PDB file of C-alpha atoms in Angstrom:
ATOM      1  CA  UNK A   1       2.884 -19.372 -18.776  1.00  0.00           C
ATOM      2  CA  UNK A   2       1.919 -17.647 -15.344  1.00  0.00           C
ATOM      3  CA  UNK A   3       4.025 -14.296 -14.656  1.00  0.00           C
ATOM      4  CA  UNK A   4       6.276 -14.753 -11.778  1.00  0.00           C
ATOM      5  CA  UNK A   5       5.269 -13.562  -8.758  1.00  0.00           C
ATOM      6  CA  UNK A   6       7.508 -12.008  -5.797  1.00  0.00           C
ATOM      7  CA  UNK A   7       8.687 -14.451  -3.043  1.00  0.00           C
ATOM      8  CA  UNK A   8       8.282 -12.461   0.029  1.00  0.00           C
ATOM      9  CA  UNK A   9      11.550 -13.876   1.598  1.00  0.00           C
ATOM     10  CA  UNK A  10      13.463 -12.099  -0.917  1.00  0.00           C
ATOM     11  CA  UNK A  11      11.813  -8.388  -0.640  1.00  0.00           C
ATOM     12  CA  UNK A  12      14.162  -6.061   0.428  1.00  0.00           C
ATOM     13  CA  UNK A  13      14.101  -5.124   3.887  1.00  0.00           C
ATOM     14  CA  UNK A  14      11.698  -2.074   4.427  1.00  0.00           C
ATOM     15  CA  UNK A  15      12.857   0.886   6.016  1.00  0.00           C
ATOM     16  CA  UNK A  16      10.911   3.898   7.393  1.00  0.00           C
ATOM     17  CA  UNK A  17      12.767   7.148   6.361  1.00  0.00           C
ATOM     18  CA  UNK A  18      12.854  10.755   7.829  1.00  0.00           C
ATOM     19  CA  UNK A  19      10.278   9.694  10.746  1.00  0.00           C
ATOM     20  CA  UNK A  20       8.863  12.813  12.471  1.00  0.00           C
ATOM     21  CA  UNK A  21       6.105  13.607  14.868  1.00  0.00           C
ATOM     22  CA  UNK A  22       4.390  17.278  14.490  1.00  0.00           C
ATOM     23  CA  UNK A  23       1.527  18.323  15.999  1.00  0.00           C
ATOM     24  CA  UNK A  24      -0.011  15.088  16.707  1.00  0.00           C
ATOM     25  CA  UNK A  25       0.809  13.782  12.981  1.00  0.00           C
ATOM     26  CA  UNK A  26       3.483  10.944  12.650  1.00  0.00           C
ATOM     27  CA  UNK A  27       4.792  10.625   9.031  1.00  0.00           C
ATOM     28  CA  UNK A  28       7.722   8.410   7.424  1.00  0.00           C
ATOM     29  CA  UNK A  29       8.729   8.177   3.885  1.00  0.00           C
ATOM     30  CA  UNK A  30       8.983   4.733   2.319  1.00  0.00           C
ATOM     31  CA  UNK A  31      11.079   3.554  -0.947  1.00  0.00           C
ATOM     32  CA  UNK A  32       7.964   1.317  -2.524  1.00  0.00           C
ATOM     33  CA  UNK A  33       8.294  -1.671  -4.773  1.00  0.00           C
ATOM     34  CA  UNK A  34       5.635  -1.657  -7.593  1.00  0.00           C
ATOM     35  CA  UNK A  35       2.498  -3.781  -6.908  1.00  0.00           C
ATOM     36  CA  UNK A  36       3.782  -4.468  -3.391  1.00  0.00           C
ATOM     37  CA  UNK A  37       1.652  -3.408  -0.449  1.00  0.00           C
ATOM     38  CA  UNK A  38       2.623  -1.710   2.941  1.00  0.00           C
ATOM     39  CA  UNK A  39       0.908  -1.020   6.163  1.00  0.00           C
ATOM     40  CA  UNK A  40       1.830   1.462   8.850  1.00  0.00           C
ATOM     41  CA  UNK A  41       1.009  -0.044  12.432  1.00  0.00           C
ATOM     42  CA  UNK A  42       1.528   1.332  15.932  1.00  0.00           C
ATOM     43  CA  UNK A  43       0.990   0.324  19.773  1.00  0.00           C
ATOM     44  CA  UNK A  44       1.124   2.665  22.576  1.00  0.00           C
ATOM     45  CA  UNK A  45       3.401   0.020  24.620  1.00  0.00           C
ATOM     46  CA  UNK A  46       6.105  -2.273  23.818  1.00  0.00           C
ATOM     47  CA  UNK A  47       4.638  -5.035  25.843  1.00  0.00           C
ATOM     48  CA  UNK A  48       0.960  -4.733  23.875  1.00  0.00           C
ATOM     49  CA  UNK A  49       0.584  -7.641  21.871  1.00  0.00           C
ATOM     50  CA  UNK A  50      -1.810  -5.830  19.324  1.00  0.00           C
ATOM     51  CA  UNK A  51      -0.642  -3.796  16.576  1.00  0.00           C
ATOM     52  CA  UNK A  52      -3.001  -1.256  14.994  1.00  0.00           C
ATOM     53  CA  UNK A  53      -2.879  -0.454  11.369  1.00  0.00           C
ATOM     54  CA  UNK A  54      -3.141   3.214  10.621  1.00  0.00           C
ATOM     55  CA  UNK A  55      -2.421   3.218   6.841  1.00  0.00           C
ATOM     56  CA  UNK A  56      -2.123   1.251   3.914  1.00  0.00           C
ATOM     57  CA  UNK A  57      -0.456   1.919   0.778  1.00  0.00           C
ATOM     58  CA  UNK A  58       0.240   0.036  -2.726  1.00  0.00           C
ATOM     59  CA  UNK A  59       3.581   0.373  -3.886  1.00  0.00           C
ATOM     60  CA  UNK A  60       4.438   2.152  -7.361  1.00  0.00           C
ATOM     61  CA  UNK A  61       8.085   2.053  -7.131  1.00  0.00           C
ATOM     62  CA  UNK A  62       8.533   5.623  -5.895  1.00  0.00           C
ATOM     63  CA  UNK A  63       8.974   6.963  -2.518  1.00  0.00           C
ATOM     64  CA  UNK A  64       5.471   7.345  -0.822  1.00  0.00           C
ATOM     65  CA  UNK A  65       4.593   8.872   2.617  1.00  0.00           C
ATOM     66  CA  UNK A  66       2.851   6.753   5.542  1.00  0.00           C
ATOM     67  CA  UNK A  67       0.827   8.921   8.070  1.00  0.00           C
ATOM     68  CA  UNK A  68      -0.839   8.419  11.406  1.00  0.00           C
ATOM     69  CA  UNK A  69      -2.913  11.794  12.031  1.00  0.00           C
ATOM     70  CA  UNK A  70      -3.887  10.425  15.344  1.00  0.00           C
ATOM     71  CA  UNK A  71      -0.287  10.312  16.875  1.00  0.00           C
ATOM     72  CA  UNK A  72      -1.626  12.305  19.984  1.00  0.00           C
ATOM     73  CA  UNK A  73      -0.636   9.701  22.762  1.00  0.00           C
ATOM     74  CA  UNK A  74       3.107   9.504  23.866  1.00  0.00           C
ATOM     75  CA  UNK A  75       5.183   7.206  23.491  1.00  0.00           C
ATOM     76  CA  UNK A  76       3.633   5.673  20.236  1.00  0.00           C
ATOM     77  CA  UNK A  77       5.789   2.797  18.779  1.00  0.00           C
ATOM     78  CA  UNK A  78       5.088   2.028  15.056  1.00  0.00           C
ATOM     79  CA  UNK A  79       6.408  -0.530  12.367  1.00  0.00           C
ATOM     80  CA  UNK A  80       5.736  -1.161   8.613  1.00  0.00           C
ATOM     81  CA  UNK A  81       5.284  -4.445   7.063  1.00  0.00           C
ATOM     82  CA  UNK A  82       5.275  -5.321   3.554  1.00  0.00           C
ATOM     83  CA  UNK A  83       3.544  -8.143   1.185  1.00  0.00           C
TER      84      UNK A  83
END
């Protein structure tokens, strides 16, 4: 019998915690789920249609940091997705 897989419609809503930008580097913490994937994406304008991925992590069940070391333009808008 196959092991059950996570239903993406039932995953908790991911939240970026303690977002900070310091000396051109954006960081935010996320509470991860084991074997769940996370990507931090940005765009430089809310009207832009394309998001650019800057960090991808696999969850371990612990807090992890997502980082954008190229956050030199202002403003920059971020989102995080999980699957």
